[in-house]
Amino acid sequence: MKKLLMGASALILVAACSGQLPGNTDAAGADSPATMDDAAAFVEKAEADFLDMNEYASHVFWVQANFITHDTSWLAARVGAEATEMGVEYANGTKQFKDLPLEGDLARKMKMIAQGLTLPAPSKDGAAKELAKITTSLDSMYSSGTIDIDGEKVALDDLEVMMGTERNPEFLKEIWEKWRMASAPQMHDKYARMVEIANEGARELGFKDVGELWLSGYDMPPADMAKEVDRLWGQVAPLYDQLHCYTRAKLNENYGDDVQPETGPIRADILGNMWAQTWGNLYEFAKPEGASIDYDLTDLLVKAEYTPRKMVEVGEGFYSSLGLEPLPDTFWERSLITKPKDRTVVCHASAWDIDSADDIRIKMCTKVNAEDFGTVHHELGHNYYQRAYKGQSPIFQSGAHDGFHEAIGDFIALSITPQYLVQIGLLDESQIPDESKDIGLLMERALDKVSFLPFGLLMDKWRWKVFSGEVTPENYNTAWWELRKQYQGIVPPGARPDNAFDPGGKYHIPGNTPYLRYFLSFIMQFQFQKAACEQAGWTGPLHRCSIYGNKEVGARFNAMMEMGQSQPWPDALEAFTGTRQMDGSAIVEYFAPLMEYLKEENKDRTCGW
Ligand code: X8Z
Ligand code: ZN
């Protein structure tokens, strides 16, 4: 979902500016120095306007995402422009208070107004409109893309499944290549123009470029945050390198040298995912000998005749077991849980807070499989967070930082353990894998979690370079593949055409959703897990720990969620985990037994690429 203020799930997306902003013009129209009272009045009005605009824009965006047509896109572009104009006017308005000794909530809110837009436009006439037209069109180009397979038009939600289940490398290559040529090349010039406009907007607000603006949302100087991210990556990269080495060997065994050589990077189309971002679908290749679990969650869901709605109900049941209130009836009436047959929708899963109160919803083209079972918990996490912080004042209605927002539901889904599957009746007690299968359980999880880390990082590494001008439009694709190779150790299955714009084939690029949040989430969800299991008094291995039914942990977790964005994020992290730093050692500890196994397996291999 789009928001007016980045990070805020609800707050700033829209707004036709209503009335004059409170500020430093006195009744006679003469300039006089702004006072503390002026600052308070300015923030109060901003909050009221944002709230109103968000509700209005959310309804429009919801309709457009559920029914993509020329007209709904026109409306979305219109309200998007109005919201940006409002956000920019307020952001510029904060400048008049820069010399005042603001403190506490007021200072924090002022800062958020100044830096909260994801893509600012310059305030000159027409800029916000042009920007909104481009972003709306990129978004719908992505969601309407289809490719031709044997004369049939196939959309992304089905292609994603095929990338996970098909094993013929020629066919995988075909799907992979066709998807990237479906609409991405036509996005290239629009994207470049968008970068120009948004950078101009960011500069007007005092930032070097949009990348610096994005990095400003973490309660520390942007340059420090960039370093922090590299520090975290340094903690986890050795684990990724071992998993890469092992997976490459298994792909080599299965496909042979011609498809996947023993050394060098991995072919991007054979990793079981359209973007090679999670490799869980390769479990059948990667399962550890003698330690493999013998059930498959997708099969269990199918056999138990789960429907998409049932998956969401069971997800809700988890949150209820922690003592959280059930979802409101309107959630069930207004959410989109399955893909409609008769119209084009944005299928990429999202969670919405329409009115900053109780109107929360998800929108997903849910399939009955393990991956979407996880995604259901992920999306519900957003909704429960939104509901928990709705008592905060409007600007604070957001995640402590955006990584927190992404980590809530994923942390919950880490509790989907064999024991939990027994508790919900999907698995028989006798099928619980014993401890000789621990490596199998960890492997399955690592293929989804560890594999993701470099991808989570490089998406914005690429955008930071694009926004800073280090990467120019002619080099968009080359720079993309340099980063894909450097961080993930993957390469395309063949030469890329000159007009390729492969970043455009991944939702968050045309959708302009910052992606660092997911990298942070994949680090932090393991910190949450470790803290939660300690609170629960769990003494076994972390990957067997499920907090299902634990109301004490639930209450403490909810207390963190209720804080929203009202305090610097280290305070929120401390409230739940007792630590004030993001720290990769929790995920490293979680996978420590697997790391030993991988090192042993890889000992005669030449790792790296
Ligand atoms: O986009 C998402 C969520 C919605 S916030 C479905 N995720 C990232 C992705 O799909 O690329 C979740 C994990 C990474
Ligand atoms: Zn999310």
Coordinates of C-alpha atoms and ligand atoms in Angstrom, one line a residue:
M1 CA 0.0 0.0 0.0
K2 CA 1.2 3.5 -0.6
K3 CA 1.6 5.9 2.2
L4 CA 2.1 9.6 2.4
L5 CA 4.9 9.3 4.9
M6 CA 7.3 6.5 4.5
G7 CA 7.4 4.1 7.3
A8 CA 4.1 5.1 8.4
S9 CA 1.7 2.6 7.4
A10 CA -1.0 4.9 7.1
L11 CA 0.2 8.3 7.2
I12 CA 1.2 10.2 4.3
L13 CA 0.1 9.5 1.1
V14 CA -2.1 11.9 -0.1
A15 CA -3.5 15.3 0.1
A16 CA -5.0 18.1 -1.6
C17 CA -3.8 20.9 0.5
S18 CA -6.6 22.4 2.4
G19 CA -6.3 25.9 3.7
Q20 CA -3.1 27.7 4.6
L21 CA -0.5 26.0 6.7
P22 CA 0.0 27.5 10.1
G23 CA 3.4 29.2 10.2
N24 CA 5.3 32.4 10.4
T25 CA 3.0 34.8 8.7
D26 CA 1.2 37.0 11.2
A27 CA -2.3 38.2 10.8
A28 CA -1.2 41.2 8.8
G29 CA 0.7 38.9 6.4
A30 CA 4.1 40.2 7.6
D31 CA 6.9 37.8 8.3
S32 CA 7.7 37.3 12.0
P33 CA 9.9 34.7 13.6
A34 CA 8.1 31.4 14.2
T35 CA 7.3 30.6 17.7
M36 CA 7.0 27.3 19.6
D37 CA 3.3 27.8 19.5
D38 CA 3.4 28.1 15.7
A39 CA 5.4 24.9 15.6
A40 CA 2.8 23.0 17.7
A41 CA 0.0 24.4 15.6
F42 CA 1.8 23.5 12.4
V43 CA 2.3 19.9 13.5
E44 CA -1.3 19.6 14.7
K45 CA -2.7 20.7 11.4
A46 CA -0.3 18.5 9.5
E47 CA -1.4 15.5 11.5
A48 CA -5.1 16.2 10.9
D49 CA -4.5 16.8 7.2
F50 CA -2.4 13.7 6.7
L51 CA -5.0 11.6 8.5
D52 CA -7.8 12.9 6.3
M53 CA -5.7 12.6 3.1
N54 CA -4.6 9.1 4.0
E55 CA -8.1 7.8 4.4
Y56 CA -9.2 9.4 1.2
A57 CA -6.2 8.2 -0.8
S58 CA -6.3 4.7 0.8
H59 CA -9.8 4.2 -0.5
V60 CA -8.8 5.3 -4.0
F61 CA -5.6 3.2 -4.1
W62 CA -7.5 0.2 -2.8
V63 CA -10.0 0.5 -5.6
Q64 CA -7.3 0.9 -8.2
A65 CA -5.3 -2.1 -6.8
N66 CA -8.4 -4.2 -6.9
F67 CA -9.6 -3.1 -10.3
I68 CA -6.8 -1.8 -12.6
T69 CA -8.4 0.2 -15.4
H70 CA -7.6 3.4 -17.3
D71 CA -10.0 5.2 -15.0
T72 CA -9.0 3.9 -11.7
S73 CA -5.3 4.6 -12.6
W74 CA -6.3 8.1 -13.5
L75 CA -7.9 8.5 -10.1
A76 CA -4.9 7.0 -8.3
A77 CA -2.5 9.3 -10.2
R78 CA -4.7 12.3 -9.3
V79 CA -4.8 11.5 -5.6
G80 CA -1.2 10.5 -5.5
A81 CA -0.2 13.9 -6.9
E82 CA -2.4 15.7 -4.3
A83 CA -0.9 13.7 -1.5
T84 CA 2.6 14.4 -2.7
E85 CA 1.9 18.1 -3.0
M86 CA 0.5 18.1 0.5
G87 CA 3.5 16.2 1.9
V88 CA 6.0 18.4 0.1
E89 CA 4.3 21.6 1.2
Y90 CA 4.4 20.4 4.8
A91 CA 8.0 19.1 4.5
N92 CA 9.0 22.5 3.2
G93 CA 7.0 24.2 5.9
T94 CA 9.1 22.6 8.6
K95 CA 12.1 24.7 7.4
Q96 CA 10.6 27.8 9.2
F97 CA 11.0 26.1 12.5
K98 CA 14.6 24.9 12.1
D99 CA 16.1 27.4 14.6
L100 CA 13.6 26.7 17.3
P101 CA 14.7 24.5 20.3
L102 CA 12.1 21.9 19.7
E103 CA 12.1 18.9 21.9
G104 CA 10.4 15.6 22.6
D105 CA 7.4 14.6 20.5
L106 CA 7.2 17.9 18.7
A107 CA 10.8 17.7 17.5
R108 CA 10.3 14.1 16.5
K109 CA 7.1 14.8 14.5
M110 CA 8.7 17.8 12.8
K111 CA 11.5 15.6 11.6
M112 CA 9.2 13.0 10.3
I113 CA 7.2 15.6 8.4
A114 CA 10.5 16.8 6.9
Q115 CA 11.7 13.4 5.8
G116 CA 8.7 11.2 5.5
L117 CA 7.9 11.1 1.8
T118 CA 9.2 8.2 -0.2
L119 CA 9.3 10.0 -3.5
P120 CA 9.0 13.8 -3.1
A121 CA 8.4 16.0 -6.0
P122 CA 9.8 19.5 -6.3
S123 CA 7.2 22.1 -5.4
K124 CA 7.2 23.6 -8.9
D125 CA 3.9 23.4 -10.8
G126 CA 3.1 20.1 -12.4
A127 CA 6.0 18.1 -10.9
A128 CA 3.9 16.1 -8.5
K129 CA 1.4 15.3 -11.3
E130 CA 4.1 14.1 -13.6
L131 CA 5.6 12.0 -10.9
A132 CA 2.3 10.5 -9.9
K133 CA 1.4 9.7 -13.5
I134 CA 4.7 7.9 -13.9
T135 CA 4.6 5.9 -10.6
T136 CA 0.9 4.9 -11.2
S137 CA 1.8 3.7 -14.7
L138 CA 4.9 1.7 -13.6
D139 CA 2.8 0.1 -11.0
S140 CA 0.0 -1.0 -13.3
M141 CA 2.5 -2.1 -16.0
Y142 CA 4.0 -4.5 -13.6
S143 CA 0.7 -5.9 -12.3
S144 CA -0.8 -6.3 -15.8
G145 CA 2.2 -8.1 -17.3
T146 CA 1.6 -11.5 -18.8
I147 CA 3.7 -13.8 -21.0
D148 CA 2.8 -16.2 -23.7
I149 CA 3.4 -19.9 -23.0
D150 CA 2.2 -22.4 -25.6
G151 CA -0.4 -19.8 -26.9
E152 CA -1.8 -19.1 -23.4
K153 CA -1.4 -15.8 -21.6
V154 CA 0.1 -16.5 -18.2
A155 CA 0.3 -14.0 -15.3
L156 CA 2.9 -13.6 -12.7
D157 CA 1.2 -15.4 -9.8
D158 CA 1.1 -18.6 -11.9
L159 CA 4.6 -18.0 -13.3
E160 CA 5.9 -17.8 -9.7
V161 CA 4.5 -21.3 -9.0
M162 CA 6.1 -22.6 -12.2
M163 CA 9.5 -21.3 -11.3
G164 CA 9.2 -23.2 -8.1
T165 CA 8.0 -26.5 -9.5
E166 CA 9.3 -26.9 -13.0
R167 CA 12.6 -28.6 -13.4
N168 CA 13.4 -28.4 -17.1
P169 CA 16.1 -25.8 -17.4
E170 CA 15.2 -24.8 -20.9
F171 CA 11.6 -24.1 -19.8
L172 CA 12.7 -22.3 -16.7
K173 CA 14.9 -20.1 -18.9
E174 CA 12.1 -19.4 -21.2
I175 CA 9.7 -18.3 -18.4
W176 CA 12.5 -16.3 -16.7
E177 CA 13.4 -14.4 -19.8
K178 CA 9.9 -13.8 -21.0
W179 CA 8.8 -12.4 -17.7
R180 CA 11.7 -9.9 -17.9
M181 CA 10.7 -8.7 -21.3
A182 CA 6.9 -8.6 -20.6
S183 CA 6.8 -5.0 -19.4
A184 CA 10.1 -4.1 -17.8
P185 CA 11.9 -2.7 -20.9
Q186 CA 9.0 -0.3 -21.4
M187 CA 9.5 1.0 -17.8
H188 CA 13.1 2.0 -18.4
D189 CA 12.7 5.6 -19.6
K190 CA 9.8 6.3 -17.3
Y191 CA 11.9 5.1 -14.4
A192 CA 14.8 7.3 -15.4
R193 CA 12.5 10.3 -15.6
M194 CA 11.0 9.4 -12.2
V195 CA 14.5 9.4 -10.7
E196 CA 15.2 12.9 -12.0
I197 CA 12.0 14.3 -10.6
A198 CA 12.2 12.7 -7.2
N199 CA 15.8 13.6 -6.8
E200 CA 14.9 17.2 -7.5
G201 CA 12.3 17.0 -4.9
A202 CA 14.7 15.5 -2.4
R203 CA 17.2 18.2 -3.0
E204 CA 14.7 20.9 -2.4
L205 CA 14.1 19.3 1.0
G206 CA 17.8 19.4 1.8
F207 CA 18.8 15.9 0.9
K208 CA 21.6 14.9 -1.5
D209 CA 19.3 12.6 -3.3
V210 CA 16.4 10.1 -2.7
G211 CA 18.8 7.4 -1.4
E212 CA 19.9 9.7 1.4
L213 CA 16.3 10.5 2.2
W214 CA 15.5 6.8 2.5
L215 CA 18.5 6.2 4.7
S216 CA 17.4 9.1 7.0
G217 CA 14.5 7.1 8.5
Y218 CA 16.5 5.2 11.0
D219 CA 17.1 7.6 13.9
M220 CA 20.7 8.0 13.0
P221 CA 22.7 9.9 10.3
P222 CA 22.2 8.3 6.9
A223 CA 25.9 7.6 6.4
D224 CA 26.0 5.7 9.7
M225 CA 23.0 3.7 8.7
A226 CA 24.7 2.7 5.4
K227 CA 27.6 1.5 7.5
E228 CA 25.4 -0.3 9.9
V229 CA 23.9 -2.2 7.0
D230 CA 27.3 -3.3 5.8
R231 CA 28.2 -4.4 9.3
L232 CA 25.1 -6.6 9.5
W233 CA 25.9 -8.1 6.1
G234 CA 29.4 -8.8 7.3
Q235 CA 27.9 -10.8 10.2
V236 CA 25.8 -13.1 8.0
A237 CA 27.8 -13.3 4.7
P238 CA 29.9 -16.3 5.8
L239 CA 26.6 -18.3 6.4
Y240 CA 25.3 -17.3 3.0
D241 CA 28.6 -18.3 1.3
Q242 CA 28.3 -21.8 2.7
L243 CA 24.7 -22.2 1.7
H244 CA 25.6 -20.9 -1.8
C245 CA 28.4 -23.4 -2.1
Y246 CA 26.3 -26.3 -0.9
T247 CA 23.3 -25.4 -3.1
R248 CA 25.5 -24.9 -6.2
A249 CA 26.9 -28.4 -5.7
K250 CA 23.4 -29.9 -5.4
L251 CA 22.3 -28.1 -8.5
N252 CA 25.4 -29.4 -10.3
E253 CA 24.6 -33.0 -9.2
N254 CA 21.0 -32.7 -10.4
Y255 CA 21.5 -30.7 -13.6
G256 CA 25.0 -31.5 -14.7
D257 CA 27.9 -29.2 -15.7
D258 CA 26.3 -27.8 -18.8
V259 CA 23.4 -26.3 -16.8
Q260 CA 25.2 -25.5 -13.6
P261 CA 29.0 -25.7 -13.4
E262 CA 30.6 -26.8 -10.2
T263 CA 32.3 -23.5 -9.7
G264 CA 31.4 -19.8 -10.3
P265 CA 28.0 -18.2 -9.9
I266 CA 24.6 -20.0 -9.9
R267 CA 22.2 -19.7 -12.8
A268 CA 19.5 -17.4 -11.6
D269 CA 16.6 -19.3 -13.2
I270 CA 17.2 -22.7 -11.5
L271 CA 16.9 -21.5 -7.9
G272 CA 13.2 -22.1 -7.6
N273 CA 12.1 -18.5 -7.5
M274 CA 11.5 -15.9 -10.1
W275 CA 14.1 -13.6 -8.5
A276 CA 16.3 -16.2 -6.9
Q277 CA 15.4 -14.4 -3.6
T278 CA 14.3 -17.5 -1.6
W279 CA 15.3 -21.0 -2.5
G280 CA 12.8 -23.1 -0.4
N281 CA 11.5 -24.8 -3.5
L282 CA 14.9 -26.5 -3.9
Y283 CA 14.5 -28.5 -0.7
E284 CA 14.1 -31.7 -2.6
F285 CA 17.6 -31.2 -4.1
A286 CA 19.2 -29.8 -1.0
K287 CA 17.8 -32.1 1.7
P288 CA 20.6 -33.5 3.9
E289 CA 21.1 -37.2 3.5
G290 CA 19.7 -39.1 6.4
A291 CA 18.3 -36.0 8.1
S292 CA 15.5 -35.1 5.9
I293 CA 12.0 -34.4 7.1
D294 CA 9.5 -36.6 5.3
Y295 CA 6.5 -34.3 5.1
D296 CA 6.0 -31.3 2.9
L297 CA 3.9 -28.4 4.2
T298 CA 2.3 -27.7 0.9
D299 CA 1.1 -31.3 0.7
L300 CA -0.2 -31.2 4.2
L301 CA -2.3 -28.1 3.4
V302 CA -3.6 -29.5 0.2
K303 CA -4.5 -32.9 1.8
A304 CA -6.3 -31.1 4.7
E305 CA -8.3 -29.3 2.0
Y306 CA -7.2 -25.9 3.2
T307 CA -8.7 -23.0 1.2
P308 CA -7.0 -19.5 1.0
R309 CA -9.6 -18.3 3.5
K310 CA -8.9 -21.1 5.9
M311 CA -5.2 -20.2 5.7
V312 CA -6.0 -16.7 6.9
E313 CA -8.3 -18.0 9.6
V314 CA -5.5 -20.3 10.9
G315 CA -3.1 -17.3 10.8
E316 CA -5.5 -15.2 12.8
G317 CA -5.8 -18.1 15.2
F318 CA -2.1 -17.8 15.9
Y319 CA -2.3 -14.2 16.8
S320 CA -5.4 -14.9 18.9
S321 CA -3.5 -17.5 20.8
L322 CA -1.1 -14.8 21.9
G323 CA -4.0 -12.9 23.4
L324 CA -4.6 -10.4 20.6
E325 CA -8.1 -9.5 19.7
P326 CA -9.6 -11.3 16.7
L327 CA -9.8 -9.4 13.4
P328 CA -12.9 -7.3 12.9
D329 CA -15.7 -8.5 10.7
T330 CA -14.9 -5.8 8.2
F331 CA -11.5 -7.5 7.6
W332 CA -13.3 -10.5 6.3
E333 CA -15.9 -8.5 4.3
R334 CA -13.3 -6.2 2.6
S335 CA -10.1 -8.2 2.2
L336 CA -9.2 -9.7 -1.1
I337 CA -7.9 -13.2 -0.5
T338 CA -8.1 -14.9 -3.8
K339 CA -7.4 -13.6 -7.3
P340 CA -10.6 -12.6 -9.1
K341 CA -11.0 -14.3 -12.5
D342 CA -12.6 -11.4 -14.3
R343 CA -10.3 -8.4 -13.7
T344 CA -6.7 -7.3 -13.3
V345 CA -5.5 -6.7 -9.7
V346 CA -2.2 -6.0 -8.0
C347 CA -1.4 -9.5 -7.0
H348 CA 1.6 -8.7 -4.9
A349 CA 0.5 -9.3 -1.3
S350 CA -0.1 -6.3 0.9
A351 CA -1.8 -5.2 4.1
W352 CA -3.8 -2.0 4.4
D353 CA -4.9 0.3 7.2
I354 CA -7.6 2.3 5.5
D355 CA -8.8 4.6 8.2
S356 CA -6.1 4.5 10.9
A357 CA -8.6 2.8 13.1
D358 CA -10.3 -0.5 12.5
D359 CA -10.6 -0.8 8.8
I360 CA -7.6 -3.2 8.2
R361 CA -7.4 -5.6 5.3
I362 CA -5.1 -7.7 3.3
K363 CA -5.0 -8.2 -0.4
M364 CA -3.4 -11.3 -1.8
C365 CA -3.8 -13.7 -4.7
T366 CA -3.4 -16.6 -2.2
K367 CA -2.5 -20.1 -3.4
V368 CA -2.7 -23.1 -1.1
N369 CA 1.0 -23.7 -0.5
A370 CA 3.6 -23.4 2.2
E371 CA 5.0 -20.1 0.8
D372 CA 1.7 -18.4 0.9
F373 CA 0.9 -19.8 4.3
G374 CA 4.0 -17.9 5.4
T375 CA 2.9 -14.8 3.5
V376 CA -0.5 -14.8 5.2
H377 CA 1.2 -14.6 8.6
H378 CA 3.5 -11.9 7.2
E379 CA 0.6 -9.7 6.0
L380 CA -1.4 -10.3 9.2
G381 CA 1.6 -9.1 11.1
H382 CA 1.3 -5.7 9.4
N383 CA -2.4 -5.5 10.3
Y384 CA -1.9 -6.4 13.9
Y385 CA 0.9 -3.9 14.2
Q386 CA -1.3 -1.2 12.6
R387 CA -4.1 -2.0 15.1
A388 CA -1.7 -2.0 18.0
Y389 CA -0.4 1.5 17.4
K390 CA -3.7 3.1 16.4
G391 CA -3.8 4.8 19.8
Q392 CA -0.7 6.8 18.9
S393 CA -1.0 10.3 17.4
P394 CA -1.2 10.1 13.6
I395 CA 2.5 10.7 12.8
F396 CA 3.6 8.0 15.2
Q397 CA 1.2 5.4 13.7
S398 CA 4.0 3.5 12.0
G399 CA 6.6 0.9 12.6
A400 CA 9.5 1.7 14.9
H401 CA 11.3 1.6 11.6
D402 CA 10.2 -0.1 8.4
G403 CA 12.2 -3.2 9.2
F404 CA 10.0 -3.8 12.3
H405 CA 6.9 -3.6 10.2
E406 CA 8.2 -6.4 8.0
A407 CA 9.5 -8.5 10.8
I408 CA 6.3 -8.9 12.9
G409 CA 4.6 -11.5 10.9
D410 CA 7.7 -13.3 9.8
F411 CA 8.7 -13.7 13.4
I412 CA 5.3 -15.2 14.1
A413 CA 5.8 -17.6 11.2
L414 CA 9.1 -18.8 12.7
S415 CA 6.8 -20.5 15.2
I416 CA 5.4 -22.8 12.5
T417 CA 7.3 -25.8 13.8
P418 CA 6.4 -29.5 13.5
Q419 CA 4.9 -29.3 17.0
Y420 CA 2.7 -26.4 16.0
L421 CA 1.5 -28.3 12.9
V422 CA 0.4 -31.0 15.3
Q423 CA -1.4 -28.5 17.5
I424 CA -3.4 -27.2 14.5
G425 CA -4.1 -30.7 13.3
L426 CA -2.0 -30.7 10.1
L427 CA 0.5 -33.2 11.3
D428 CA 0.1 -36.4 13.3
E429 CA 2.1 -36.6 16.6
S430 CA 3.9 -39.6 15.2
Q431 CA 5.2 -37.6 12.3
I432 CA 7.2 -35.1 14.3
P433 CA 10.7 -35.4 13.1
D434 CA 13.1 -36.4 15.9
E435 CA 16.3 -34.6 16.6
S436 CA 18.2 -36.6 14.0
K437 CA 16.3 -34.5 11.5
D438 CA 17.3 -31.1 12.9
I439 CA 19.6 -30.4 10.0
G440 CA 16.7 -31.1 7.6
L441 CA 14.5 -28.6 9.4
L442 CA 17.2 -26.0 9.5
M443 CA 18.0 -26.6 5.8
E444 CA 14.5 -26.0 4.8
R445 CA 14.4 -22.8 6.8
A446 CA 17.8 -21.6 5.6
L447 CA 16.7 -22.0 2.0
D448 CA 14.1 -19.3 2.7
K449 CA 15.8 -17.1 5.2
V450 CA 19.5 -17.1 4.6
S451 CA 19.2 -17.2 0.8
F452 CA 17.2 -13.9 1.0
L453 CA 19.8 -11.8 2.8
P454 CA 22.0 -10.6 -0.1
F455 CA 18.9 -10.0 -2.3
G456 CA 17.4 -8.0 0.5
L457 CA 20.5 -5.9 0.6
L458 CA 21.3 -5.4 -3.1
M459 CA 17.8 -4.1 -4.2
D460 CA 18.5 -0.8 -2.5
K461 CA 22.2 -0.9 -3.0
W462 CA 21.2 -0.6 -6.7
R463 CA 18.7 2.2 -6.0
W464 CA 21.2 4.2 -3.9
K465 CA 23.6 4.1 -6.8
V466 CA 20.8 5.1 -9.3
F467 CA 19.6 8.0 -7.1
S468 CA 23.2 9.2 -6.5
G469 CA 23.9 9.2 -10.2
E470 CA 26.7 6.7 -9.9
V471 CA 24.6 4.5 -12.1
T472 CA 23.1 6.2 -15.1
P473 CA 20.1 5.0 -17.2
E474 CA 22.3 3.4 -19.9
N475 CA 23.9 1.3 -17.1
Y476 CA 20.9 0.4 -15.1
N477 CA 20.9 -3.3 -16.2
T478 CA 24.7 -3.8 -16.1
A479 CA 24.9 -2.4 -12.7
W480 CA 22.0 -4.6 -11.6
W481 CA 23.8 -7.7 -12.7
E482 CA 27.0 -6.6 -11.1
L483 CA 25.3 -6.4 -7.8
R484 CA 23.4 -9.6 -8.3
K485 CA 26.7 -11.4 -9.0
Q486 CA 28.7 -9.6 -6.2
Y487 CA 26.2 -10.2 -3.4
Q488 CA 24.2 -13.2 -4.5
G489 CA 26.7 -15.0 -6.7
I490 CA 24.2 -15.5 -9.5
V491 CA 24.1 -14.8 -13.2
P492 CA 21.4 -14.7 -15.8
P493 CA 20.8 -17.9 -17.8
G494 CA 22.0 -16.1 -21.0
A495 CA 23.1 -12.8 -22.4
R496 CA 20.7 -10.0 -21.6
P497 CA 19.2 -8.0 -24.5
D498 CA 20.3 -4.4 -24.8
N499 CA 16.9 -3.1 -23.9
A500 CA 16.5 -5.2 -20.8
F501 CA 15.6 -3.5 -17.6
D502 CA 15.6 -6.5 -15.2
P503 CA 15.1 -4.5 -12.0
G504 CA 11.7 -3.6 -13.4
G505 CA 10.7 -7.3 -13.2
K506 CA 10.6 -7.1 -9.4
Y507 CA 7.6 -5.5 -7.9
H508 CA 9.3 -3.1 -5.5
I509 CA 11.2 -1.3 -8.2
P510 CA 8.3 -0.2 -10.3
G511 CA 6.2 -0.1 -7.1
N512 CA 8.8 2.2 -5.4
T513 CA 8.8 0.3 -2.1
P514 CA 12.1 0.7 -0.4
Y515 CA 13.6 -2.7 0.2
L516 CA 16.2 -2.3 2.9
R517 CA 13.3 -3.0 5.3
Y518 CA 13.3 -6.7 4.3
F519 CA 17.0 -7.1 4.8
L520 CA 16.6 -5.6 8.3
S521 CA 13.5 -7.7 8.9
F522 CA 15.3 -11.0 8.1
I523 CA 18.0 -10.0 10.7
M524 CA 15.6 -8.8 13.4
Q525 CA 13.0 -11.5 13.2
F526 CA 15.6 -13.9 14.6
Q527 CA 16.4 -11.4 17.4
F528 CA 12.7 -11.4 18.2
Q529 CA 12.6 -15.2 18.1
K530 CA 15.5 -15.5 20.4
A531 CA 14.1 -13.0 22.9
A532 CA 10.6 -14.5 22.8
C533 CA 11.8 -18.0 23.3
E534 CA 13.9 -16.9 26.3
Q535 CA 10.8 -15.2 27.7
A536 CA 8.9 -18.4 27.2
G537 CA 11.6 -20.3 29.2
W538 CA 12.4 -22.4 26.2
T539 CA 15.6 -24.4 26.6
G540 CA 15.6 -26.5 23.4
P541 CA 17.0 -25.5 20.0
L542 CA 15.6 -22.2 18.7
H543 CA 14.2 -23.7 15.5
R544 CA 12.0 -26.0 17.5
C545 CA 10.6 -23.1 19.6
S546 CA 7.0 -22.0 19.0
I547 CA 5.4 -19.3 21.0
Y548 CA 1.9 -20.4 20.0
G549 CA -0.5 -19.9 22.9
N550 CA 1.9 -17.9 25.0
K551 CA 0.0 -14.9 26.3
E552 CA 2.9 -13.5 28.3
V553 CA 5.1 -13.2 25.3
G554 CA 2.1 -11.9 23.3
A555 CA 1.5 -9.1 25.8
R556 CA 5.1 -8.1 25.8
F557 CA 5.2 -8.2 22.0
N558 CA 2.1 -6.2 21.8
A559 CA 3.5 -3.6 24.1
M560 CA 6.4 -3.0 21.7
M561 CA 3.9 -2.8 18.8
E562 CA 1.8 -0.3 20.6
M563 CA 4.7 2.1 20.8
G564 CA 4.5 2.5 17.0
Q565 CA 7.0 5.1 15.9
S566 CA 6.7 7.3 19.0
Q567 CA 10.2 6.5 20.2
P568 CA 13.5 6.0 18.5
W569 CA 13.6 2.4 17.3
P570 CA 16.3 1.2 19.8
D571 CA 13.8 1.9 22.6
A572 CA 11.2 -0.3 20.9
L573 CA 13.7 -3.1 20.3
E574 CA 14.9 -2.9 23.9
A575 CA 11.3 -3.1 25.1
F576 CA 11.0 -6.5 23.6
T577 CA 14.5 -7.9 23.3
G578 CA 16.5 -6.1 26.0
T579 CA 19.0 -5.0 23.4
R580 CA 19.3 -1.7 21.5
Q581 CA 21.2 -2.9 18.4
M582 CA 20.3 -4.8 15.3
D583 CA 22.4 -7.8 15.5
G584 CA 23.1 -10.6 13.0
S585 CA 24.3 -12.9 15.7
A586 CA 20.8 -14.2 16.4
I587 CA 20.3 -15.6 12.9
V588 CA 23.9 -16.9 13.0
E589 CA 23.2 -18.7 16.3
Y590 CA 19.9 -20.1 15.0
F591 CA 21.6 -21.7 12.1
A592 CA 24.8 -22.6 13.9
P593 CA 24.3 -26.4 13.6
L594 CA 23.6 -26.1 9.9
M595 CA 26.7 -24.0 9.5
E596 CA 28.7 -26.8 10.9
Y597 CA 27.1 -29.3 8.6
L598 CA 27.6 -27.0 5.6
K599 CA 31.2 -26.5 6.3
E600 CA 31.8 -30.2 6.6
E601 CA 29.9 -30.9 3.4
N602 CA 31.8 -28.2 1.6
K603 CA 35.2 -29.0 2.9
D604 CA 36.5 -30.4 -0.4
R605 CA 34.7 -27.8 -2.6
T606 CA 36.0 -24.5 -3.8
C607 CA 33.5 -22.1 -2.4
G608 CA 32.8 -18.6 -3.7
W609 CA 32.3 -17.4 -7.2
Ligands
X8Z1 O1 6.9 -7.8 -0.5 C1 6.8 -8.6 0.4 C2 5.5 -8.8 1.2 C3 4.7 -7.6 1.2 S1 5.3 -6.3 2.3 C4 4.8 -9.9 0.5 N1 7.9 -9.3 0.8 C5 9.2 -9.2 0.0 C6 9.1 -9.7 -1.4 O2 8.1 -10.4 -1.7 O3 10.0 -9.5 -2.2 C7 8.1 -10.2 1.9 C8 9.5 -10.7 1.9 C9 10.2 -9.9 0.8
ZN2 ZN 5.4 -6.8 4.3

